[in-house]
mmCIF file of C-alpha atoms in Angstrom:
data_model
loop_
_atom_site.group_PDB
_atom_site.id
_atom_site.type_symbol
_atom_site.label_atom_id
_atom_site.label_comp_id
_atom_site.label_asym_id
_atom_site.label_seq_id
_atom_site.Cartn_x
_atom_site.Cartn_y
_atom_site.Cartn_z
ATOM 1 C CA TYR A 1 0.013 -0.041 0.053
ATOM 2 C CA ARG A 2 0.955 3.682 -0.084
ATOM 3 C CA VAL A 3 -0.630 5.708 2.253
ATOM 4 C CA GLU A 4 0.023 9.710 2.801
ATOM 5 C CA VAL A 5 -1.687 11.605 5.321
ATOM 6 C CA TYR A 6 -2.138 15.152 5.055
ATOM 7 C CA GLU A 7 -3.242 17.616 7.738
ATOM 8 C CA ARG A 8 -4.193 20.864 7.445
ATOM 9 C CA THR A 9 -2.843 24.502 7.347
ATOM 10 C CA ARG A 10 -3.225 27.770 7.795
ATOM 11 C CA ALA A 11 -1.747 28.928 5.045
ATOM 12 C CA PHE A 12 -2.469 32.470 6.097
ATOM 13 C CA LEU A 13 -0.013 32.436 8.589
ATOM 14 C CA ALA A 14 3.937 33.372 8.147
ATOM 15 C CA GLY A 15 5.712 30.329 8.398
ATOM 16 C CA SER A 16 2.919 28.096 7.996
ATOM 17 C CA SER A 17 3.895 24.879 5.815
ATOM 18 C CA PRO A 18 1.597 21.189 4.744
ATOM 19 C CA ASN A 19 2.654 18.663 7.087
ATOM 20 C CA TYR A 20 1.967 14.871 5.531
ATOM 21 C CA ALA A 21 2.908 11.664 6.442
ATOM 22 C CA ARG A 22 3.752 9.405 3.618
ATOM 23 C CA PHE A 23 5.187 6.040 3.873
ATOM 24 C CA TYR A 24 4.650 2.116 1.939
ATOM 25 C CA PRO A 25 2.922 -0.379 4.614
ATOM 26 C CA SER A 26 2.537 -4.423 3.410
ATOM 27 C CA THR A 27 0.252 -7.273 4.386
ATOM 28 C CA VAL A 28 0.293 -11.055 3.768
ATOM 29 C CA SER A 29 -2.195 -13.357 4.396
ATOM 30 C CA GLY A 30 -2.259 -17.393 4.329
ATOM 31 C CA PHE A 31 -4.625 -20.044 5.047
ATOM 32 C CA VAL A 32 -4.497 -23.944 5.241
ATOM 33 C CA GLU A 33 -7.746 -26.277 6.219
ATOM 34 C CA ALA A 34 -8.335 -30.318 7.022
ATOM 35 C CA SER A 35 -11.407 -31.451 6.496
ATOM 36 C CA ILE A 36 -11.100 -35.284 8.115
ATOM 37 C CA ARG A 37 -14.503 -37.701 7.708
ATOM 38 C CA PRO A 38 -14.562 -39.706 9.885
ATOM 39 C CA GLU A 39 -17.855 -41.370 9.169
ATOM 40 C CA GLU A 40 -21.066 -40.872 6.911
ATOM 41 C CA LEU A 41 -22.516 -38.351 9.608
ATOM 42 C CA PHE A 42 -19.809 -35.958 11.010
ATOM 43 C CA THR A 43 -17.379 -34.239 9.427
ATOM 44 C CA LEU A 44 -14.173 -32.472 11.576
ATOM 45 C CA ASN A 45 -12.569 -29.152 9.884
ATOM 46 C CA VAL A 46 -9.319 -28.021 11.184
ATOM 47 C CA GLY A 47 -7.571 -24.755 9.611
ATOM 48 C CA LEU A 48 -4.625 -22.682 10.348
ATOM 49 C CA ARG A 49 -4.756 -18.765 9.217
ATOM 50 C CA ALA A 50 -1.188 -16.990 9.389
ATOM 51 C CA GLU A 51 -1.389 -12.448 9.378
ATOM 52 C CA GLY A 52 1.869 -10.801 8.723
ATOM 53 C CA PHE A 53 2.704 -6.949 8.386
ATOM 54 C CA ARG A 54 5.187 -4.523 8.063
ATOM 55 C CA ASN A 55 3.696 -1.045 8.629
ATOM 56 C CA GLY A 56 7.249 0.327 6.898
ATOM 57 C CA LEU A 57 7.005 3.240 8.623
ATOM 58 C CA GLU A 58 10.406 4.873 9.596
ATOM 59 C CA PHE A 59 11.830 6.351 12.610
ATOM 60 C CA ARG A 60 14.126 8.186 14.875
ATOM 61 C CA PRO A 61 14.309 6.637 18.250
ATOM 62 C CA GLU A 62 16.540 10.056 19.706
ATOM 63 C CA ARG A 63 14.951 12.941 17.698
ATOM 64 C CA ASP A 64 17.122 15.576 18.876
ATOM 65 C CA ASP A 65 19.948 13.886 16.813
ATOM 66 C CA PHE A 66 18.952 14.325 13.338
ATOM 67 C CA LEU A 67 22.441 12.021 12.767
ATOM 68 C CA ALA A 68 21.032 8.919 15.244
ATOM 69 C CA PRO A 69 20.238 6.253 13.303
ATOM 70 C CA VAL A 70 16.736 5.954 11.900
ATOM 71 C CA VAL A 71 14.860 2.588 13.094
ATOM 72 C CA ASP A 72 12.892 0.755 10.550
ATOM 73 C CA THR A 73 10.151 -1.573 11.649
ATOM 74 C CA GLU A 74 9.800 -5.686 11.477
ATOM 75 C CA TRP A 75 6.715 -7.934 10.392
ATOM 76 C CA GLN A 76 4.448 -9.235 12.966
ATOM 77 C CA PHE A 77 3.069 -12.321 12.238
ATOM 78 C CA HIS A 78 0.014 -13.580 14.546
ATOM 79 C CA LEU A 79 -0.992 -17.379 13.991
ATOM 80 C CA ALA A 80 -4.928 -18.125 14.067
ATOM 81 C CA PRO A 81 -5.986 -21.118 14.424
ATOM 82 C CA ARG A 82 -9.725 -22.852 13.827
ATOM 83 C CA ILE A 83 -12.118 -26.276 14.125
ATOM 84 C CA GLY A 84 -14.856 -27.021 13.345
ATOM 85 C CA ILE A 85 -17.366 -29.979 13.135
ATOM 86 C CA ALA A 86 -20.051 -30.850 11.823
ATOM 87 C CA GLY A 87 -22.993 -33.626 11.518
ATOM 88 C CA ALA A 88 -26.431 -35.077 11.789
ATOM 89 C CA PHE A 89 -28.096 -36.650 14.494
ATOM 90 C CA ARG A 90 -28.405 -40.858 13.777
ATOM 91 C CA ASN A 91 -31.876 -41.226 14.958
ATOM 92 C CA SER A 92 -33.337 -38.000 13.114
ATOM 93 C CA ALA A 93 -32.849 -39.635 9.011
ATOM 94 C CA GLY A 94 -30.825 -37.124 8.181
ATOM 95 C CA ARG A 95 -33.152 -34.294 9.106
ATOM 96 C CA THR A 96 -31.139 -32.747 12.394
ATOM 97 C CA ALA A 97 -27.740 -31.515 12.181
ATOM 98 C CA PHE A 98 -25.836 -29.239 13.896
ATOM 99 C CA ARG A 99 -22.412 -27.737 14.017
ATOM 100 C CA VAL A 100 -19.371 -26.069 16.542
ATOM 101 C CA ASN A 101 -17.075 -24.356 15.414
ATOM 102 C CA TYR A 102 -13.804 -21.641 17.525
ATOM 103 C CA ALA A 103 -11.669 -19.223 15.467
ATOM 104 C CA ARG A 104 -9.103 -17.373 16.528
ATOM 105 C CA MET A 105 -8.883 -14.027 14.975
ATOM 106 C CA ALA A 106 -6.898 -11.476 14.034
ATOM 107 C CA GLN A 107 -7.174 -8.098 11.812
ATOM 108 C CA PRO A 108 -3.857 -6.303 10.444
ATOM 109 C CA PRO A 109 -4.531 -2.223 10.492
ATOM 110 C CA ASP A 110 -7.037 -1.766 7.896
ATOM 111 C CA PHE A 111 -5.140 1.665 6.434
ATOM 112 C CA GLN A 112 -8.751 2.936 5.247
ATOM 113 C CA PHE A 113 -8.425 4.434 8.868
ATOM 114 C CA PHE A 114 -5.918 7.046 7.860
ATOM 115 C CA ILE A 115 -7.998 8.131 5.415
ATOM 116 C CA ASP A 116 -11.494 8.312 7.537
ATOM 117 C CA ASN A 117 -9.110 9.994 10.061
ATOM 118 C CA THR A 118 -7.668 12.689 7.531
ATOM 119 C CA ILE A 119 -10.811 13.740 5.685
ATOM 120 C CA GLY A 120 -14.158 14.195 7.557
ATOM 121 C CA ASP A 121 -17.451 14.435 6.214
ATOM 122 C CA SER A 122 -20.347 14.804 8.497
ATOM 123 C CA LEU A 123 -23.225 13.217 6.455
ATOM 124 C CA ARG A 124 -21.518 9.455 6.815
ATOM 125 C CA THR A 125 -22.989 7.644 9.918
ATOM 126 C CA ASP A 126 -21.570 4.016 8.766
ATOM 127 C CA ILE A 127 -18.593 3.262 11.168
ATOM 128 C CA ARG A 128 -16.195 5.423 10.804
ATOM 129 C CA ARG A 129 -11.696 5.299 11.720
ATOM 130 C CA GLN A 130 -11.455 1.525 11.146
ATOM 131 C CA GLY A 131 -8.059 0.508 12.058
ATOM 132 C CA ASN A 132 -5.498 0.776 14.443
ATOM 133 C CA PRO A 133 -3.503 4.116 14.500
ATOM 134 C CA ASN A 134 -1.143 2.169 16.823
ATOM 135 C CA LEU A 135 -0.066 -0.212 14.061
ATOM 136 C CA ALA A 136 -1.036 -3.217 16.188
ATOM 137 C CA PHE A 137 -2.954 -6.088 15.709
ATOM 138 C CA GLU A 138 -7.309 -6.496 16.959
ATOM 139 C CA GLN A 139 -7.243 -10.031 18.645
ATOM 140 C CA GLY A 140 -10.272 -11.971 18.891
ATOM 141 C CA SER A 141 -11.950 -15.544 19.936
ATOM 142 C CA SER A 142 -15.883 -16.737 18.635
ATOM 143 C CA ILE A 143 -17.623 -19.733 19.000
ATOM 144 C CA GLU A 144 -20.689 -20.656 17.945
ATOM 145 C CA VAL A 145 -23.212 -23.567 18.096
ATOM 146 C CA GLY A 146 -26.070 -24.294 15.553
ATOM 147 C CA ILE A 147 -28.842 -26.987 15.168
ATOM 148 C CA SER A 148 -31.039 -26.660 11.699
ATOM 149 C CA HIS A 149 -34.144 -29.618 10.933
ATOM 150 C CA LEU A 150 -35.319 -29.794 8.147
ATOM 151 C CA PHE A 151 -39.838 -30.312 7.846
ATOM 152 C CA TRP A 152 -42.406 -31.564 5.291
ATOM 153 C CA ASP A 153 -39.541 -31.262 2.750
ATOM 154 C CA ARG A 154 -39.925 -28.610 2.165
ATOM 155 C CA VAL A 155 -38.903 -26.086 4.979
ATOM 156 C CA GLY A 156 -36.205 -26.089 7.471
ATOM 157 C CA PHE A 157 -35.557 -23.814 10.569
ATOM 158 C CA GLU A 158 -31.820 -23.345 11.956
ATOM 159 C CA VAL A 159 -30.965 -21.193 15.467
ATOM 160 C CA VAL A 160 -27.394 -19.987 16.075
ATOM 161 C CA GLY A 161 -26.319 -18.944 19.150
ATOM 162 C CA PHE A 162 -22.683 -16.998 19.240
ATOM 163 C CA HIS A 163 -19.800 -15.581 21.426
ATOM 164 C CA LYS A 164 -17.227 -13.425 20.049
ATOM 165 C CA ALA A 165 -14.501 -12.111 23.201
ATOM 166 C CA LEU A 166 -11.904 -9.064 21.239
ATOM 167 C CA GLY A 167 -9.189 -7.642 22.526
ATOM 168 C CA ASN A 168 -7.033 -5.132 21.716
ATOM 169 C CA LEU A 169 -9.881 -3.356 20.517
ATOM 170 C CA ILE A 170 -9.946 0.196 18.164
ATOM 171 C CA THR A 171 -13.286 1.392 17.956
ATOM 172 C CA GLY A 172 -15.727 4.881 17.462
ATOM 173 C CA ASN A 173 -17.234 4.750 20.346
ATOM 174 C CA VAL A 174 -15.191 3.302 23.510
ATOM 175 C CA GLN A 175 -12.901 5.712 24.652
ATOM 176 C CA LEU A 176 -10.603 5.563 27.663
ATOM 177 C CA VAL A 177 -10.606 8.190 30.474
ATOM 178 C CA GLY A 178 -8.239 10.500 30.358
ATOM 179 C CA THR A 179 -8.304 10.653 26.112
ATOM 180 C CA ALA A 180 -9.750 13.881 24.196
ATOM 181 C CA PRO A 181 -12.511 13.040 21.156
ATOM 182 C CA GLY A 182 -10.661 11.841 17.840
ATOM 183 C CA GLN A 183 -7.762 10.030 20.693
ATOM 184 C CA PHE A 184 -8.291 6.848 19.938
ATOM 185 C CA THR A 185 -6.391 3.913 22.208
ATOM 186 C CA THR A 186 -5.671 0.175 21.361
ATOM 187 C CA GLY A 187 -6.303 -0.654 25.105
ATOM 188 C CA ASP A 188 -10.357 -1.366 25.124
ATOM 189 C CA GLU A 189 -11.830 -4.573 24.780
ATOM 190 C CA GLY A 190 -15.266 -6.445 24.194
ATOM 191 C CA THR A 191 -17.828 -8.693 23.775
ATOM 192 C CA VAL A 192 -20.624 -10.062 20.895
ATOM 193 C CA ASN A 193 -23.614 -12.416 21.932
ATOM 194 C CA GLY A 194 -26.409 -13.114 19.702
ATOM 195 C CA VAL A 195 -28.501 -15.845 18.440
ATOM 196 C CA GLU A 196 -29.772 -16.140 14.890
ATOM 197 C CA LEU A 197 -33.003 -18.060 14.228
ATOM 198 C CA SER A 198 -33.478 -18.646 10.080
ATOM 199 C CA ALA A 199 -36.544 -20.602 8.288
ATOM 200 C CA LEU A 200 -35.798 -21.225 4.384
ATOM 201 C CA ALA A 201 -38.004 -22.805 2.060
ATOM 202 C CA ARG A 202 -37.868 -24.012 -1.278
ATOM 203 C CA TRP A 203 -40.153 -25.137 -4.169
ATOM 204 C CA PRO A 204 -40.083 -25.263 -7.649
ATOM 205 C CA ASP A 205 -38.868 -22.367 -9.309
ATOM 206 C CA VAL A 206 -38.949 -20.265 -5.447
ATOM 207 C CA PHE A 207 -36.605 -19.919 -2.967
ATOM 208 C CA ALA A 208 -37.327 -18.011 0.455
ATOM 209 C CA ARG A 209 -35.135 -17.276 3.484
ATOM 210 C CA LEU A 210 -36.459 -15.212 6.518
ATOM 211 C CA GLY A 211 -33.891 -14.600 9.186
ATOM 212 C CA TYR A 212 -34.178 -12.407 12.705
ATOM 213 C CA SER A 213 -30.814 -11.925 14.212
ATOM 214 C CA LEU A 214 -30.498 -10.349 18.391
ATOM 215 C CA GLN A 215 -26.605 -9.247 19.476
ATOM 216 C CA LYS A 216 -25.470 -7.060 22.235
ATOM 217 C CA ALA A 217 -22.277 -5.595 21.590
ATOM 218 C CA GLU A 218 -20.450 -3.870 24.419
ATOM 219 C CA GLY A 219 -16.710 -3.095 25.129
ATOM 220 C CA LEU A 220 -15.325 -1.765 28.420
ATOM 221 C CA THR A 221 -13.460 1.434 29.723
ATOM 222 C CA THR A 222 -12.329 2.540 32.852
ATOM 223 C CA GLY A 223 -12.137 5.372 35.187
ATOM 224 C CA ALA A 224 -8.601 4.015 36.378
ATOM 225 C CA PHE A 225 -6.315 6.526 34.960
ATOM 226 C CA ALA A 226 -8.018 9.998 35.385
ATOM 227 C CA ASP A 227 -11.118 10.874 37.104
ATOM 228 C CA THR A 228 -13.632 12.565 35.048
ATOM 229 C CA GLY A 229 -17.257 11.474 37.161
ATOM 230 C CA SER A 230 -17.706 9.891 34.597
ATOM 231 C CA VAL A 231 -17.793 6.360 36.051
ATOM 232 C CA ASP A 232 -16.020 5.441 39.456
ATOM 233 C CA VAL A 233 -12.700 4.880 39.791
ATOM 234 C CA GLY A 234 -10.895 1.552 38.530
ATOM 235 C CA ILE A 235 -14.597 0.212 38.259
ATOM 236 C CA PRO A 236 -15.091 -1.355 34.517
ATOM 237 C CA GLU A 237 -18.196 0.762 32.755
ATOM 238 C CA PRO A 238 -19.639 -1.729 29.678
ATOM 239 C CA ILE A 239 -20.571 0.782 26.286
ATOM 240 C CA PRO A 240 -22.060 0.098 23.190
ATOM 241 C CA LEU A 241 -19.576 -0.936 20.749
ATOM 242 C CA ALA A 242 -19.210 1.380 17.679
ATOM 243 C CA PHE A 243 -21.116 -1.258 15.145
ATOM 244 C CA ASP A 244 -23.890 -2.632 18.061
ATOM 245 C CA ARG A 245 -27.164 -2.880 15.586
ATOM 246 C CA ARG A 246 -29.099 -4.908 18.566
ATOM 247 C CA HIS A 247 -31.533 -6.006 15.653
ATOM 248 C CA THR A 248 -31.506 -7.107 12.047
ATOM 249 C CA ALA A 249 -33.877 -8.709 10.273
ATOM 250 C CA ASP A 250 -33.457 -9.699 6.456
ATOM 251 C CA LEU A 251 -35.827 -11.510 3.500
ATOM 252 C CA THR A 252 -34.602 -13.172 0.640
ATOM 253 C CA VAL A 253 -36.387 -14.742 -2.101
ATOM 254 C CA LEU A 254 -35.258 -15.990 -5.258
ATOM 255 C CA LEU A 255 -38.354 -16.727 -8.491
ATOM 256 C CA GLY A 256 -37.369 -18.605 -12.007
ATOM 257 C CA ARG A 257 -34.214 -19.486 -13.187
ATOM 258 C CA SER A 258 -32.476 -17.502 -10.100
ATOM 259 C CA ALA A 259 -33.816 -20.111 -7.030
ATOM 260 C CA ARG A 260 -33.149 -23.130 -9.194
ATOM 261 C CA ILE A 261 -29.004 -25.613 -8.472
ATOM 262 C CA ALA A 262 -27.109 -26.391 -11.051
ATOM 263 C CA SER A 263 -29.108 -29.835 -11.953
ATOM 264 C CA GLU A 264 -32.068 -27.694 -12.461
ATOM 265 C CA LEU A 265 -30.669 -25.319 -14.950
ATOM 266 C CA THR A 266 -32.025 -26.954 -18.101
ATOM 267 C CA GLY A 267 -35.441 -25.957 -19.423
ATOM 268 C CA GLY A 268 -37.496 -24.335 -17.676
ATOM 269 C CA ILE A 269 -38.636 -20.106 -18.188
ATOM 270 C CA PRO A 270 -35.032 -18.006 -19.030
ATOM 271 C CA VAL A 271 -36.574 -15.352 -16.021
ATOM 272 C CA GLY A 272 -35.339 -14.816 -12.866
ATOM 273 C CA ALA A 273 -35.697 -12.583 -10.386
ATOM 274 C CA VAL A 274 -34.103 -11.198 -6.671
ATOM 275 C CA ILE A 275 -35.239 -9.616 -4.141
ATOM 276 C CA THR A 276 -33.519 -8.468 -0.946
ATOM 277 C CA ALA A 277 -34.702 -6.686 1.981
ATOM 278 C CA ARG A 278 -33.020 -5.766 5.303
ATOM 279 C CA ALA A 279 -34.174 -4.041 8.524
ATOM 280 C CA ARG A 280 -31.717 -2.976 10.612
ATOM 281 C CA SER A 281 -31.872 -0.951 14.309
ATOM 282 C CA GLY A 282 -29.502 2.575 14.839
ATOM 283 C CA TYR A 283 -25.806 2.620 15.510
ATOM 284 C CA PRO A 284 -25.050 3.469 19.343
ATOM 285 C CA LEU A 285 -25.287 7.792 19.535
ATOM 286 C CA TYR A 286 -22.663 8.419 22.225
ATOM 287 C CA PRO A 287 -23.359 12.323 23.757
ATOM 288 C CA LEU A 288 -20.322 14.379 23.239
ATOM 289 C CA GLU A 289 -20.457 14.829 26.935
ATOM 290 C CA ALA A 290 -20.533 11.823 29.498
ATOM 291 C CA VAL A 291 -21.890 13.718 32.494
ATOM 292 C CA ASP A 292 -24.140 16.616 32.248
ATOM 293 C CA GLU A 293 -22.571 19.772 34.319
ATOM 294 C CA GLU A 294 -25.923 21.219 35.441
ATOM 295 C CA THR A 295 -27.636 17.857 36.746
ATOM 296 C CA GLY A 296 -24.562 16.062 36.946
ATOM 297 C CA ARG A 297 -26.021 12.814 35.623
ATOM 298 C CA THR A 298 -25.011 10.827 32.889
ATOM 299 C CA ASN A 299 -26.141 11.408 29.682
ATOM 300 C CA ALA A 300 -27.710 8.476 27.958
ATOM 301 C CA ILE A 301 -26.901 6.889 25.319
ATOM 302 C CA GLY A 302 -29.087 7.090 22.320
ATOM 303 C CA ARG A 303 -29.228 5.414 19.149
ATOM 304 C CA LEU A 304 -29.890 6.506 15.421
ATOM 305 C CA PRO A 305 -33.199 5.231 13.642
ATOM 306 C CA TRP A 306 -33.338 2.195 11.977
ATOM 307 C CA THR A 307 -32.475 2.260 8.027
ATOM 308 C CA VAL A 308 -34.400 -0.202 5.872
ATOM 309 C CA LEU A 309 -32.690 -1.251 2.126
ATOM 310 C CA VAL A 310 -34.991 -3.755 -0.296
ATOM 311 C CA ASP A 311 -32.723 -3.887 -3.549
ATOM 312 C CA LEU A 312 -34.670 -5.797 -6.950
ATOM 313 C CA GLY A 313 -32.800 -8.147 -9.434
ATOM 314 C CA LEU A 314 -34.127 -9.076 -12.941
ATOM 315 C CA SER A 315 -32.496 -11.730 -15.327
ATOM 316 C CA TRP A 316 -33.595 -12.746 -18.590
ATOM 317 C CA ASP A 317 -31.032 -15.488 -20.158
ATOM 318 C CA LEU A 318 -31.364 -15.322 -23.940
ATOM 319 C CA PRO A 319 -31.325 -18.335 -26.501
ATOM 320 C CA PRO A 320 -27.542 -19.007 -27.905
ATOM 321 C CA ARG A 321 -27.321 -17.605 -30.966
ATOM 322 C CA VAL A 322 -23.187 -17.627 -31.957
ATOM 323 C CA PRO A 323 -22.973 -19.899 -35.213
ATOM 324 C CA GLY A 324 -20.142 -22.868 -33.717
ATOM 325 C CA CYS A 325 -21.577 -22.290 -29.947
ATOM 326 C CA GLU A 326 -23.529 -24.231 -28.566
ATOM 327 C CA ARG A 327 -22.367 -23.459 -24.571
ATOM 328 C CA CYS A 328 -22.236 -19.468 -25.555
ATOM 329 C CA GLY A 329 -25.430 -17.313 -24.695
ATOM 330 C CA ALA A 330 -26.109 -14.213 -23.195
ATOM 331 C CA ARG A 331 -27.627 -12.089 -20.541
ATOM 332 C CA VAL A 332 -29.843 -8.934 -19.814
ATOM 333 C CA VAL A 333 -29.626 -7.747 -15.948
ATOM 334 C CA LEU A 334 -31.494 -5.401 -14.535
ATOM 335 C CA GLU A 335 -30.777 -3.794 -10.913
ATOM 336 C CA VAL A 336 -32.592 -1.602 -8.402
ATOM 337 C CA LYS A 337 -31.051 -0.533 -5.469
ATOM 338 C CA ASN A 338 -32.918 0.887 -2.280
ATOM 339 C CA LEU A 339 -37.012 0.036 -4.245
ATOM 340 C CA LEU A 340 -38.427 2.054 -1.701
ATOM 341 C CA ASP A 341 -36.470 5.218 -1.980
ATOM 342 C CA ARG A 342 -35.773 5.641 1.352
ATOM 343 C CA ASP A 343 -33.184 7.893 3.427
ATOM 344 C CA ASN A 344 -30.969 6.027 5.181
ATOM 345 C CA VAL A 345 -28.290 8.713 5.948
ATOM 346 C CA ILE A 346 -28.527 10.966 8.273
ATOM 347 C CA ALA A 347 -26.692 13.963 8.714
ATOM 348 C CA LEU A 348 -25.325 14.761 12.473
ATOM 349 C CA ARG A 349 -24.699 18.433 13.927
ATOM 350 C CA ARG A 350 -20.999 18.715 14.118
ATOM 351 C CA ASP A 351 -21.698 20.925 17.065
ATOM 352 C CA THR A 352 -24.138 18.519 19.320
ATOM 353 C CA GLY A 353 -23.095 15.681 18.014
ATOM 354 C CA LEU A 354 -27.083 15.066 17.697
ATOM 355 C CA ILE A 355 -29.091 13.877 14.368
ATOM 356 C CA GLY A 356 -29.625 17.282 12.201
ATOM 357 C CA PRO A 357 -33.436 18.354 11.937
ATOM 358 C CA SER A 358 -35.398 17.809 8.492
ATOM 359 C CA LEU A 359 -35.333 19.993 5.716
ATOM 360 C CA GLU A 360 -39.489 19.970 6.339
ATOM 361 C CA ALA A 361 -38.687 21.421 9.799
ATOM 362 C CA ILE A 362 -36.081 23.687 8.955
ATOM 363 C CA GLU A 363 -38.694 25.231 6.371
ATOM 364 C CA ASP A 364 -41.571 24.979 9.170
ATOM 365 C CA GLN A 365 -39.011 27.300 11.436
ATOM 366 C CA ILE A 366 -38.555 29.678 8.006
ATOM 367 C CA ASP A 367 -41.867 30.095 7.799
ATOM 368 C CA ALA A 368 -43.747 30.102 11.483
ATOM 369 C CA PRO A 369 -44.741 33.895 12.321
ATOM 370 C CA VAL A 370 -41.971 36.042 13.945
ATOM 371 C CA SER A 371 -43.900 36.572 17.377
#
């Protein structure tokens, strides 16, 4: 990668000069997996993933001495084992299955962080400043347990529970007491717990999936480093992580050719359709001030509005018309994003951190009579 970070300067002041940093980080990753099937109804998967990066930064430990040697950082590596077990219950006629997965995770820095940290945009309400400013691995572990059952040969249900433990974490909301807003550290940790329910159904030329998930993602911060009055000194207080969206409901419907499996693609109607819909609760909206100075009470954490997105895709497979090529064909595709035309991007006011008023509310204030 080539990363360049610029700092705005006041060019009208005498002696001002642009300040920027440029460096060339590198990443490498690899994965090896073995699948073991000791019997027909039981499978064991074992894997190992390796992550490594070199940040490419050169620095001088003794900054006062311009003749001091320059240190170049070395490669860092992390190994993350994974294991998965899946099988079917013998007395269920192959209709009830289970799976258990455990994995260690390590994420090298996402260098988009440096761009997002430099170019601000108040209209972006997705998670900003992802990545690690201290150029260290974000680490964690996850475990999930799931059970699925098939009813009536066409309808299946599945329930999955999961737990993730995150460490050395950088987020947009969890902030060590004593640091100013905009200063990010890697001294945070968090947990993600949740459950997911899903139903699947298949008929000729129709496939549908309906799912719902409930999760709770919290991180820990403590007042052990400074007494700001927001939390008791030395007592951890969990708060929502930046990506904590408690509720998610999604629907997927495949029609026509899009719903068929590989063995069913010959013949039938050449038209397919895909409808996807997702509704998600809003991200946490952290107050600018943890404590109200007038009342002394802790300010509550709010939530951004729900987002709803419906997409539609249509496809039409034309008959082969290339002479001498029976396997050649053409397809016409039409995609419609945000079919309901919902405003899923909400602006936030920089001075208050609150949701900005709608255009209608502003116009109402303009048209209101002056008292």
